[in-house]
Amino acid sequence: MSASGGTKAIVAALAANLAIAVAKFVAFLFSGSSSMLAESVHSLADSGNQGLLLLGGKKAKREATPQHPFGYGRERYIYAFLVSIVLFSVGGMFAIYEGYEKIKHPHDITHWYWPVGVLVFAIIAETFSFRTAIKESNTIRGKQSWKEFVRHAKAPELPVVLLEDLGALVGLILALIGVGLALGTGDGVWDGIGTLCIGILLIAIAIVLAAETKSLLLGEAAGVEDVKKIEAAIVDGETVPAIIHMRTLHLGPEELLVAAKIAVRHDETATEVAAAIDAAESRIREAVPIARVIYLEPDIYSETEAAKGPDAEAAPGGPVPTTDH
């Protein structure tokens, strides 16, 4: 997996979650806290999720085959989608069930120092993991807001780890509040309410992850900046005076397909057209290195047709608006 895949952040999250899962389960055995049980399952599910992300990154490296000529880059999207399912079912639904049972049949928390101590340790460990994910994300986020980064990132691993770590930190705080209120009031119902809130939080995060990775699985175009770079690289004003229409598609986080109908002048020979296409492809790859699969179709440029305005169906015609890519 490339550096942009956030391998360091995934490994940091995996190490933190495995340690936290064991600590939480031990705290549950000694205290009987349902929040601790829900949180231990949550951390165990998160550990499995990080394993899925690493597996997806490994499988995505496979070479293209005749059956899969565009390679396996989308494996990373598939495994990220599986993460959202695991988070929803194993993490969220289990926590809601456990919280409901604890509210219905409350019991006192014993050995209070176990859950409190483990929660403090878990918050410290998760903060380290979250800090690593933020640092890794900042190297590629640019000027995007965090919301824009999660919504528009083509590599799914970092947004997944960020949301998981954020959910884990908020969940730990909810668990600490639930345990604290249960200990302070002597009413175990508060522990169940905290567990219920954790479940709702995890399901909300799982739905966001599922929606974003579904969009990637369906196929997303290149980002706005990359589209502008590709358009500028194709049109040189001489051999390629205009783009009639263009489409881009991510075959994986770091592999982009570019298909365009380009305008050429009517008096150019086949040799000159072929040379213009080769030069345009070289300019595209230099401007956007992840554009690895490029198909350029030439058509006769007509100033009269181009003057009529953008029309993706025209042959020839003017370039379509960038929002239509």
mmCIF file of C-alpha atoms in Angstrom:
data_model
loop_
_atom_site.group_PDB
_atom_site.id
_atom_site.type_symbol
_atom_site.label_atom_id
_atom_site.label_comp_id
_atom_site.label_asym_id
_atom_site.label_seq_id
_atom_site.Cartn_x
_atom_site.Cartn_y
_atom_site.Cartn_z
ATOM 1 C CA MET A 1 0.000 0.000 0.000
ATOM 2 C CA SER A 2 1.334 3.408 -0.846
ATOM 3 C CA ALA A 3 2.064 6.049 1.710
ATOM 4 C CA SER A 4 -1.169 7.786 0.770
ATOM 5 C CA GLY A 5 -2.980 4.696 1.869
ATOM 6 C CA GLY A 6 -2.122 5.605 5.471
ATOM 7 C CA THR A 7 -0.374 2.344 6.410
ATOM 8 C CA LYS A 8 1.303 3.975 9.411
ATOM 9 C CA ALA A 9 -2.050 5.228 10.711
ATOM 10 C CA ILE A 10 -3.649 1.790 10.212
ATOM 11 C CA VAL A 11 -0.862 -0.035 12.061
ATOM 12 C CA ALA A 12 -0.967 2.501 14.909
ATOM 13 C CA ALA A 13 -4.735 2.067 15.201
ATOM 14 C CA LEU A 14 -4.424 -1.734 15.088
ATOM 15 C CA ALA A 15 -1.830 -1.825 17.885
ATOM 16 C CA ALA A 16 -3.849 0.569 20.049
ATOM 17 C CA ASN A 17 -7.147 -1.267 19.544
ATOM 18 C CA LEU A 18 -5.732 -4.721 20.318
ATOM 19 C CA ALA A 19 -4.248 -3.492 23.587
ATOM 20 C CA ILE A 20 -7.401 -1.604 24.499
ATOM 21 C CA ALA A 21 -9.706 -4.531 23.653
ATOM 22 C CA VAL A 22 -7.854 -6.823 26.068
ATOM 23 C CA ALA A 23 -7.811 -4.194 28.817
ATOM 24 C CA LYS A 24 -11.519 -3.435 28.438
ATOM 25 C CA PHE A 25 -12.501 -7.095 28.535
ATOM 26 C CA VAL A 26 -10.485 -7.633 31.715
ATOM 27 C CA ALA A 27 -12.221 -4.593 33.215
ATOM 28 C CA PHE A 28 -15.608 -6.056 32.259
ATOM 29 C CA LEU A 29 -14.794 -9.381 33.943
ATOM 30 C CA PHE A 30 -13.873 -7.643 37.211
ATOM 31 C CA SER A 31 -16.558 -4.925 37.231
ATOM 32 C CA GLY A 32 -19.530 -6.333 35.311
ATOM 33 C CA SER A 33 -19.871 -3.005 33.442
ATOM 34 C CA SER A 34 -21.871 -3.363 30.217
ATOM 35 C CA SER A 35 -20.143 -0.242 28.868
ATOM 36 C CA MET A 36 -16.852 -2.081 29.229
ATOM 37 C CA LEU A 37 -18.192 -5.131 27.401
ATOM 38 C CA ALA A 38 -19.590 -2.988 24.569
ATOM 39 C CA GLU A 39 -16.343 -1.047 24.356
ATOM 40 C CA SER A 40 -14.240 -4.228 24.306
ATOM 41 C CA VAL A 41 -16.315 -5.590 21.401
ATOM 42 C CA HIS A 42 -16.029 -2.196 19.706
ATOM 43 C CA SER A 43 -12.220 -2.262 19.997
ATOM 44 C CA LEU A 44 -12.094 -5.874 18.816
ATOM 45 C CA ALA A 45 -14.231 -4.956 15.792
ATOM 46 C CA ASP A 46 -11.970 -1.981 15.089
ATOM 47 C CA SER A 47 -8.928 -4.280 15.208
ATOM 48 C CA GLY A 48 -10.581 -6.549 12.661
ATOM 49 C CA ASN A 49 -11.375 -3.502 10.539
ATOM 50 C CA GLN A 50 -7.748 -2.415 10.450
ATOM 51 C CA GLY A 51 -6.843 -5.967 9.436
ATOM 52 C CA LEU A 52 -9.364 -5.718 6.578
ATOM 53 C CA LEU A 53 -7.851 -2.422 5.395
ATOM 54 C CA LEU A 54 -4.353 -3.924 5.358
ATOM 55 C CA LEU A 55 -5.626 -7.005 3.494
ATOM 56 C CA GLY A 56 -7.392 -4.812 0.936
ATOM 57 C CA GLY A 57 -4.202 -2.827 0.366
ATOM 58 C CA LYS A 58 -2.240 -6.033 -0.212
ATOM 59 C CA LYS A 59 -4.790 -7.499 -2.645
ATOM 60 C CA ALA A 60 -4.986 -4.217 -4.576
ATOM 61 C CA LYS A 61 -1.308 -4.605 -5.552
ATOM 62 C CA ARG A 62 -1.993 -7.622 -7.761
ATOM 63 C CA GLU A 63 -1.114 -7.262 -11.427
ATOM 64 C CA ALA A 64 -3.847 -6.876 -14.035
ATOM 65 C CA THR A 65 -5.083 -10.068 -15.715
ATOM 66 C CA PRO A 66 -7.010 -10.739 -18.948
ATOM 67 C CA GLN A 67 -10.146 -11.173 -16.832
ATOM 68 C CA HIS A 68 -9.450 -7.967 -14.879
ATOM 69 C CA PRO A 69 -7.583 -5.800 -17.401
ATOM 70 C CA PHE A 70 -7.774 -2.644 -15.272
ATOM 71 C CA GLY A 71 -6.228 -4.338 -12.244
ATOM 72 C CA TYR A 72 -7.448 -4.720 -8.669
ATOM 73 C CA GLY A 73 -7.197 -1.190 -7.323
ATOM 74 C CA ARG A 74 -10.836 -1.189 -6.226
ATOM 75 C CA GLU A 75 -10.137 -3.977 -3.739
ATOM 76 C CA ARG A 76 -9.337 -1.172 -1.306
ATOM 77 C CA TYR A 77 -12.836 0.247 -1.752
ATOM 78 C CA ILE A 78 -14.446 -3.158 -1.227
ATOM 79 C CA TYR A 79 -12.613 -3.813 2.034
ATOM 80 C CA ALA A 80 -13.358 -0.293 3.265
ATOM 81 C CA PHE A 81 -17.045 -0.989 2.624
ATOM 82 C CA LEU A 82 -16.759 -4.233 4.600
ATOM 83 C CA VAL A 83 -15.368 -2.173 7.484
ATOM 84 C CA SER A 84 -18.572 -0.119 7.597
ATOM 85 C CA ILE A 85 -20.648 -3.314 7.718
ATOM 86 C CA VAL A 86 -18.567 -4.759 10.571
ATOM 87 C CA LEU A 87 -18.733 -1.476 12.475
ATOM 88 C CA PHE A 88 -22.520 -1.370 12.070
ATOM 89 C CA SER A 89 -23.266 -4.998 12.947
ATOM 90 C CA VAL A 90 -20.561 -6.096 15.390
ATOM 91 C CA GLY A 91 -19.930 -2.727 17.014
ATOM 92 C CA GLY A 92 -23.130 -0.690 16.848
ATOM 93 C CA MET A 93 -25.873 -3.313 17.010
ATOM 94 C CA PHE A 94 -24.149 -5.285 19.778
ATOM 95 C CA ALA A 95 -23.728 -2.133 21.875
ATOM 96 C CA ILE A 96 -27.410 -1.223 21.448
ATOM 97 C CA TYR A 97 -28.464 -4.743 22.451
ATOM 98 C CA GLU A 98 -26.162 -4.737 25.473
ATOM 99 C CA GLY A 99 -27.328 -1.270 26.504
ATOM 100 C CA TYR A 100 -30.979 -2.291 26.262
ATOM 101 C CA GLU A 101 -30.359 -5.375 28.387
ATOM 102 C CA LYS A 102 -28.512 -3.344 31.033
ATOM 103 C CA ILE A 103 -31.310 -0.743 31.196
ATOM 104 C CA LYS A 104 -33.886 -3.498 31.467
ATOM 105 C CA HIS A 105 -31.903 -5.489 34.049
ATOM 106 C CA PRO A 106 -29.504 -3.056 35.786
ATOM 107 C CA HIS A 107 -26.927 -4.188 38.312
ATOM 108 C CA ASP A 108 -24.252 -2.437 40.336
ATOM 109 C CA ILE A 109 -20.703 -1.961 39.094
ATOM 110 C CA THR A 110 -18.119 -3.633 41.315
ATOM 111 C CA HIS A 111 -14.394 -2.890 41.515
ATOM 112 C CA TRP A 112 -14.973 0.573 40.017
ATOM 113 C CA TYR A 113 -11.253 1.256 39.663
ATOM 114 C CA TRP A 114 -10.991 -1.323 36.867
ATOM 115 C CA PRO A 115 -13.315 0.330 34.334
ATOM 116 C CA VAL A 116 -12.199 3.844 35.263
ATOM 117 C CA GLY A 117 -8.506 2.949 34.992
ATOM 118 C CA VAL A 118 -8.954 1.122 31.699
ATOM 119 C CA LEU A 119 -11.017 3.958 30.232
ATOM 120 C CA VAL A 120 -8.302 6.480 31.087
ATOM 121 C CA PHE A 121 -5.666 4.189 29.546
ATOM 122 C CA ALA A 122 -7.842 3.673 26.451
ATOM 123 C CA ILE A 123 -8.369 7.417 25.986
ATOM 124 C CA ILE A 124 -4.597 7.960 26.054
ATOM 125 C CA ALA A 125 -3.968 5.133 23.560
ATOM 126 C CA GLU A 126 -6.763 6.243 21.218
ATOM 127 C CA THR A 127 -5.506 9.828 21.362
ATOM 128 C CA PHE A 128 -2.107 8.598 20.152
ATOM 129 C CA SER A 129 -3.753 6.645 17.322
ATOM 130 C CA PHE A 130 -5.993 9.598 16.382
ATOM 131 C CA ARG A 131 -2.995 11.959 16.413
ATOM 132 C CA THR A 132 -1.144 9.646 14.013
ATOM 133 C CA ALA A 133 -4.151 9.512 11.662
ATOM 134 C CA ILE A 134 -4.442 13.319 11.707
ATOM 135 C CA LYS A 135 -0.717 13.721 10.987
ATOM 136 C CA GLU A 136 -0.877 11.257 8.073
ATOM 137 C CA SER A 137 -4.003 12.931 6.677
ATOM 138 C CA ASN A 138 -2.494 16.408 6.848
ATOM 139 C CA THR A 139 0.242 15.365 4.415
ATOM 140 C CA ILE A 140 -2.362 14.893 1.633
ATOM 141 C CA ARG A 141 -5.357 16.946 2.822
ATOM 142 C CA GLY A 142 -4.056 20.251 1.495
ATOM 143 C CA LYS A 143 -6.510 23.132 1.956
ATOM 144 C CA GLN A 144 -9.556 20.875 2.277
ATOM 145 C CA SER A 145 -11.640 21.004 5.429
ATOM 146 C CA TRP A 146 -11.913 17.755 7.372
ATOM 147 C CA LYS A 147 -15.454 17.265 6.085
ATOM 148 C CA GLU A 148 -14.313 17.767 2.487
ATOM 149 C CA PHE A 149 -11.362 15.431 3.022
ATOM 150 C CA VAL A 150 -13.581 12.592 4.276
ATOM 151 C CA ARG A 151 -16.108 13.161 1.490
ATOM 152 C CA HIS A 152 -13.689 13.524 -1.422
ATOM 153 C CA ALA A 153 -10.661 11.384 -0.529
ATOM 154 C CA LYS A 154 -10.040 8.746 -3.195
ATOM 155 C CA ALA A 155 -7.953 6.575 -0.843
ATOM 156 C CA PRO A 156 -10.443 5.209 1.722
ATOM 157 C CA GLU A 157 -8.091 4.098 4.491
ATOM 158 C CA LEU A 158 -7.352 7.417 6.174
ATOM 159 C CA PRO A 159 -10.980 8.613 6.317
ATOM 160 C CA VAL A 160 -11.950 5.218 7.749
ATOM 161 C CA VAL A 161 -9.255 5.322 10.445
ATOM 162 C CA LEU A 162 -10.047 8.959 11.254
ATOM 163 C CA LEU A 163 -13.751 8.285 11.758
ATOM 164 C CA GLU A 164 -13.086 5.084 13.700
ATOM 165 C CA ASP A 165 -10.650 6.824 16.035
ATOM 166 C CA LEU A 166 -12.992 9.777 16.491
ATOM 167 C CA GLY A 167 -15.861 7.395 17.262
ATOM 168 C CA ALA A 168 -13.657 5.462 19.673
ATOM 169 C CA LEU A 169 -12.657 8.594 21.589
ATOM 170 C CA VAL A 170 -16.225 9.881 21.840
ATOM 171 C CA GLY A 171 -17.397 6.370 22.792
ATOM 172 C CA LEU A 172 -14.817 6.170 25.571
ATOM 173 C CA ILE A 173 -15.977 9.509 26.953
ATOM 174 C CA LEU A 174 -19.580 8.288 26.851
ATOM 175 C CA ALA A 175 -18.563 5.092 28.627
ATOM 176 C CA LEU A 176 -16.691 7.074 31.274
ATOM 177 C CA ILE A 177 -19.725 9.310 31.836
ATOM 178 C CA GLY A 178 -22.033 6.277 32.042
ATOM 179 C CA VAL A 179 -19.793 4.467 34.517
ATOM 180 C CA GLY A 180 -19.276 7.639 36.540
ATOM 181 C CA LEU A 181 -23.021 8.335 36.831
ATOM 182 C CA ALA A 182 -23.694 4.687 37.706
ATOM 183 C CA LEU A 183 -21.104 4.831 40.471
ATOM 184 C CA GLY A 184 -22.235 8.246 41.706
ATOM 185 C CA THR A 185 -25.955 7.457 41.825
ATOM 186 C CA GLY A 186 -25.711 3.740 42.580
ATOM 187 C CA ASP A 187 -28.036 3.151 39.618
ATOM 188 C CA GLY A 188 -26.677 0.744 36.956
ATOM 189 C CA VAL A 189 -29.184 2.106 34.416
ATOM 190 C CA TRP A 190 -26.736 4.921 33.632
ATOM 191 C CA ASP A 191 -24.163 2.360 32.529
ATOM 192 C CA GLY A 192 -26.753 0.933 30.136
ATOM 193 C CA ILE A 193 -27.617 4.396 28.804
ATOM 194 C CA GLY A 194 -23.929 5.049 28.129
ATOM 195 C CA THR A 195 -23.702 1.754 26.261
ATOM 196 C CA LEU A 196 -26.794 2.621 24.223
ATOM 197 C CA CYS A 197 -25.281 5.976 23.240
ATOM 198 C CA ILE A 198 -22.102 4.212 22.126
ATOM 199 C CA GLY A 199 -24.144 1.927 19.860
ATOM 200 C CA ILE A 200 -26.004 4.847 18.271
ATOM 201 C CA LEU A 201 -22.693 6.663 17.681
ATOM 202 C CA LEU A 202 -21.099 3.627 16.002
ATOM 203 C CA ILE A 203 -24.094 3.086 13.734
ATOM 204 C CA ALA A 204 -24.034 6.748 12.678
ATOM 205 C CA ILE A 205 -20.316 6.508 11.790
ATOM 206 C CA ALA A 206 -20.894 3.208 9.961
ATOM 207 C CA ILE A 207 -23.623 4.813 7.825
ATOM 208 C CA VAL A 208 -21.320 7.710 6.876
ATOM 209 C CA LEU A 209 -18.525 5.281 5.945
ATOM 210 C CA ALA A 210 -20.902 3.100 3.929
ATOM 211 C CA ALA A 211 -22.216 6.086 1.968
ATOM 212 C CA GLU A 212 -18.744 7.368 1.119
ATOM 213 C CA THR A 213 -17.261 3.995 0.149
ATOM 214 C CA LYS A 214 -20.376 3.155 -1.899
ATOM 215 C CA SER A 215 -19.702 6.261 -3.971
ATOM 216 C CA LEU A 216 -16.114 5.096 -4.554
ATOM 217 C CA LEU A 217 -17.293 1.611 -5.518
ATOM 218 C CA LEU A 218 -19.738 3.023 -8.054
ATOM 219 C CA GLY A 219 -16.879 4.974 -9.620
ATOM 220 C CA GLU A 220 -15.856 8.561 -9.008
ATOM 221 C CA ALA A 221 -14.305 11.041 -11.419
ATOM 222 C CA ALA A 222 -10.981 12.720 -10.793
ATOM 223 C CA GLY A 223 -10.939 15.659 -8.403
ATOM 224 C CA VAL A 224 -11.577 19.156 -9.728
ATOM 225 C CA GLU A 225 -7.895 20.138 -9.586
ATOM 226 C CA ASP A 226 -6.788 17.019 -11.464
ATOM 227 C CA VAL A 227 -9.469 17.563 -14.126
ATOM 228 C CA LYS A 228 -8.192 21.096 -14.704
ATOM 229 C CA LYS A 229 -4.616 19.831 -14.985
ATOM 230 C CA ILE A 230 -5.629 17.153 -17.500
ATOM 231 C CA GLU A 231 -7.587 19.632 -19.624
ATOM 232 C CA ALA A 232 -4.671 22.055 -19.644
ATOM 233 C CA ALA A 233 -2.278 19.227 -20.578
ATOM 234 C CA ILE A 234 -4.400 17.992 -23.490
ATOM 235 C CA VAL A 235 -4.979 21.338 -25.211
ATOM 236 C CA ASP A 236 -1.763 22.852 -26.564
ATOM 237 C CA GLY A 237 -3.470 25.318 -28.924
ATOM 238 C CA GLU A 238 -1.680 23.955 -31.992
ATOM 239 C CA THR A 239 -2.007 20.218 -32.598
ATOM 240 C CA VAL A 240 -4.931 19.878 -30.157
ATOM 241 C CA PRO A 241 -6.989 23.089 -30.241
ATOM 242 C CA ALA A 242 -9.888 21.872 -28.064
ATOM 243 C CA ILE A 243 -11.477 19.056 -26.073
ATOM 244 C CA ILE A 244 -14.839 17.979 -27.457
ATOM 245 C CA HIS A 245 -15.712 15.983 -24.345
ATOM 246 C CA MET A 246 -13.883 14.082 -21.626
ATOM 247 C CA ARG A 247 -14.594 11.572 -18.882
ATOM 248 C CA THR A 248 -12.384 10.442 -16.000
ATOM 249 C CA LEU A 249 -12.772 7.498 -13.630
ATOM 250 C CA HIS A 250 -10.802 6.253 -10.640
ATOM 251 C CA LEU A 251 -9.887 2.600 -11.175
ATOM 252 C CA GLY A 252 -8.358 2.707 -7.707
ATOM 253 C CA PRO A 253 -7.075 5.356 -5.292
ATOM 254 C CA GLU A 254 -3.872 5.850 -7.302
ATOM 255 C CA GLU A 255 -4.978 4.855 -10.797
ATOM 256 C CA LEU A 256 -7.017 7.079 -13.068
ATOM 257 C CA LEU A 257 -8.656 6.384 -16.426
ATOM 258 C CA VAL A 258 -8.925 9.305 -18.869
ATOM 259 C CA ALA A 259 -11.099 9.045 -21.984
ATOM 260 C CA ALA A 260 -11.528 12.058 -24.239
ATOM 261 C CA LYS A 261 -12.545 13.053 -27.745
ATOM 262 C CA ILE A 262 -10.088 15.689 -28.858
ATOM 263 C CA ALA A 263 -10.263 18.096 -31.765
ATOM 264 C CA VAL A 264 -7.620 18.019 -34.503
ATOM 265 C CA ARG A 265 -7.329 20.169 -37.617
ATOM 266 C CA HIS A 266 -8.772 18.874 -40.899
ATOM 267 C CA ASP A 267 -5.551 19.233 -42.878
ATOM 268 C CA GLU A 268 -3.388 17.121 -40.565
ATOM 269 C CA THR A 269 -2.110 13.771 -41.743
ATOM 270 C CA ALA A 270 -2.624 10.509 -39.861
ATOM 271 C CA THR A 271 1.017 10.637 -38.779
ATOM 272 C CA GLU A 272 0.591 14.141 -37.402
ATOM 273 C CA VAL A 273 -2.608 13.169 -35.559
ATOM 274 C CA ALA A 274 -0.899 10.120 -34.018
ATOM 275 C CA ALA A 275 2.025 12.293 -32.925
ATOM 276 C CA ALA A 276 -0.386 14.839 -31.402
ATOM 277 C CA ILE A 277 -2.128 12.079 -29.425
ATOM 278 C CA ASP A 278 1.177 10.662 -28.164
ATOM 279 C CA ALA A 279 2.325 14.116 -27.096
ATOM 280 C CA ALA A 280 -0.983 14.804 -25.320
ATOM 281 C CA GLU A 281 -0.727 11.499 -23.444
ATOM 282 C CA SER A 282 2.787 12.375 -22.300
ATOM 283 C CA ARG A 283 1.636 15.796 -21.099
ATOM 284 C CA ILE A 284 -1.271 14.220 -19.174
ATOM 285 C CA ARG A 285 0.979 11.713 -17.396
ATOM 286 C CA GLU A 286 3.432 14.462 -16.495
ATOM 287 C CA ALA A 287 0.672 16.698 -15.117
ATOM 288 C CA VAL A 288 -1.240 13.931 -13.299
ATOM 289 C CA PRO A 289 1.003 10.869 -12.721
ATOM 290 C CA ILE A 290 -1.893 8.660 -11.541
ATOM 291 C CA ALA A 291 -3.483 8.967 -15.032
ATOM 292 C CA ARG A 292 -2.223 5.573 -16.145
ATOM 293 C CA VAL A 293 -4.940 4.478 -18.581
ATOM 294 C CA ILE A 294 -5.552 7.061 -21.324
ATOM 295 C CA TYR A 295 -7.765 6.813 -24.402
ATOM 296 C CA LEU A 296 -7.822 9.798 -26.770
ATOM 297 C CA GLU A 297 -10.106 9.772 -29.819
ATOM 298 C CA PRO A 298 -9.436 12.399 -32.521
ATOM 299 C CA ASP A 299 -12.160 14.263 -34.389
ATOM 300 C CA ILE A 300 -12.055 17.082 -36.916
ATOM 301 C CA TYR A 301 -12.069 20.480 -35.258
ATOM 302 C CA SER A 302 -14.634 22.925 -36.577
ATOM 303 C CA GLU A 303 -14.635 26.524 -35.402
ATOM 304 C CA THR A 304 -18.247 26.855 -36.591
ATOM 305 C CA GLU A 305 -19.416 23.884 -34.494
ATOM 306 C CA ALA A 306 -17.297 24.911 -31.512
ATOM 307 C CA ALA A 307 -18.874 28.378 -31.600
ATOM 308 C CA LYS A 308 -22.297 26.812 -31.016
ATOM 309 C CA GLY A 309 -21.268 26.014 -27.472
ATOM 310 C CA PRO A 310 -20.521 22.899 -25.378
ATOM 311 C CA ASP A 311 -22.285 19.735 -26.426
ATOM 312 C CA ALA A 312 -21.144 16.307 -25.274
ATOM 313 C CA GLU A 313 -23.077 14.669 -28.119
ATOM 314 C CA ALA A 314 -21.682 16.917 -30.853
ATOM 315 C CA ALA A 315 -19.075 15.535 -33.222
ATOM 316 C CA PRO A 316 -17.309 17.848 -33.494
ATOM 317 C CA GLY A 317 -18.294 20.502 -30.976
ATOM 318 C CA GLY A 318 -16.948 22.610 -28.187
ATOM 319 C CA PRO A 319 -15.680 21.287 -24.851
ATOM 320 C CA VAL A 320 -18.264 20.351 -22.260
ATOM 321 C CA PRO A 321 -18.371 22.208 -18.927
ATOM 322 C CA THR A 322 -16.004 20.886 -16.259
ATOM 323 C CA THR A 323 -18.968 20.125 -13.982
ATOM 324 C CA ASP A 324 -20.063 17.453 -16.447
ATOM 325 C CA HIS A 325 -16.923 15.342 -16.045
#
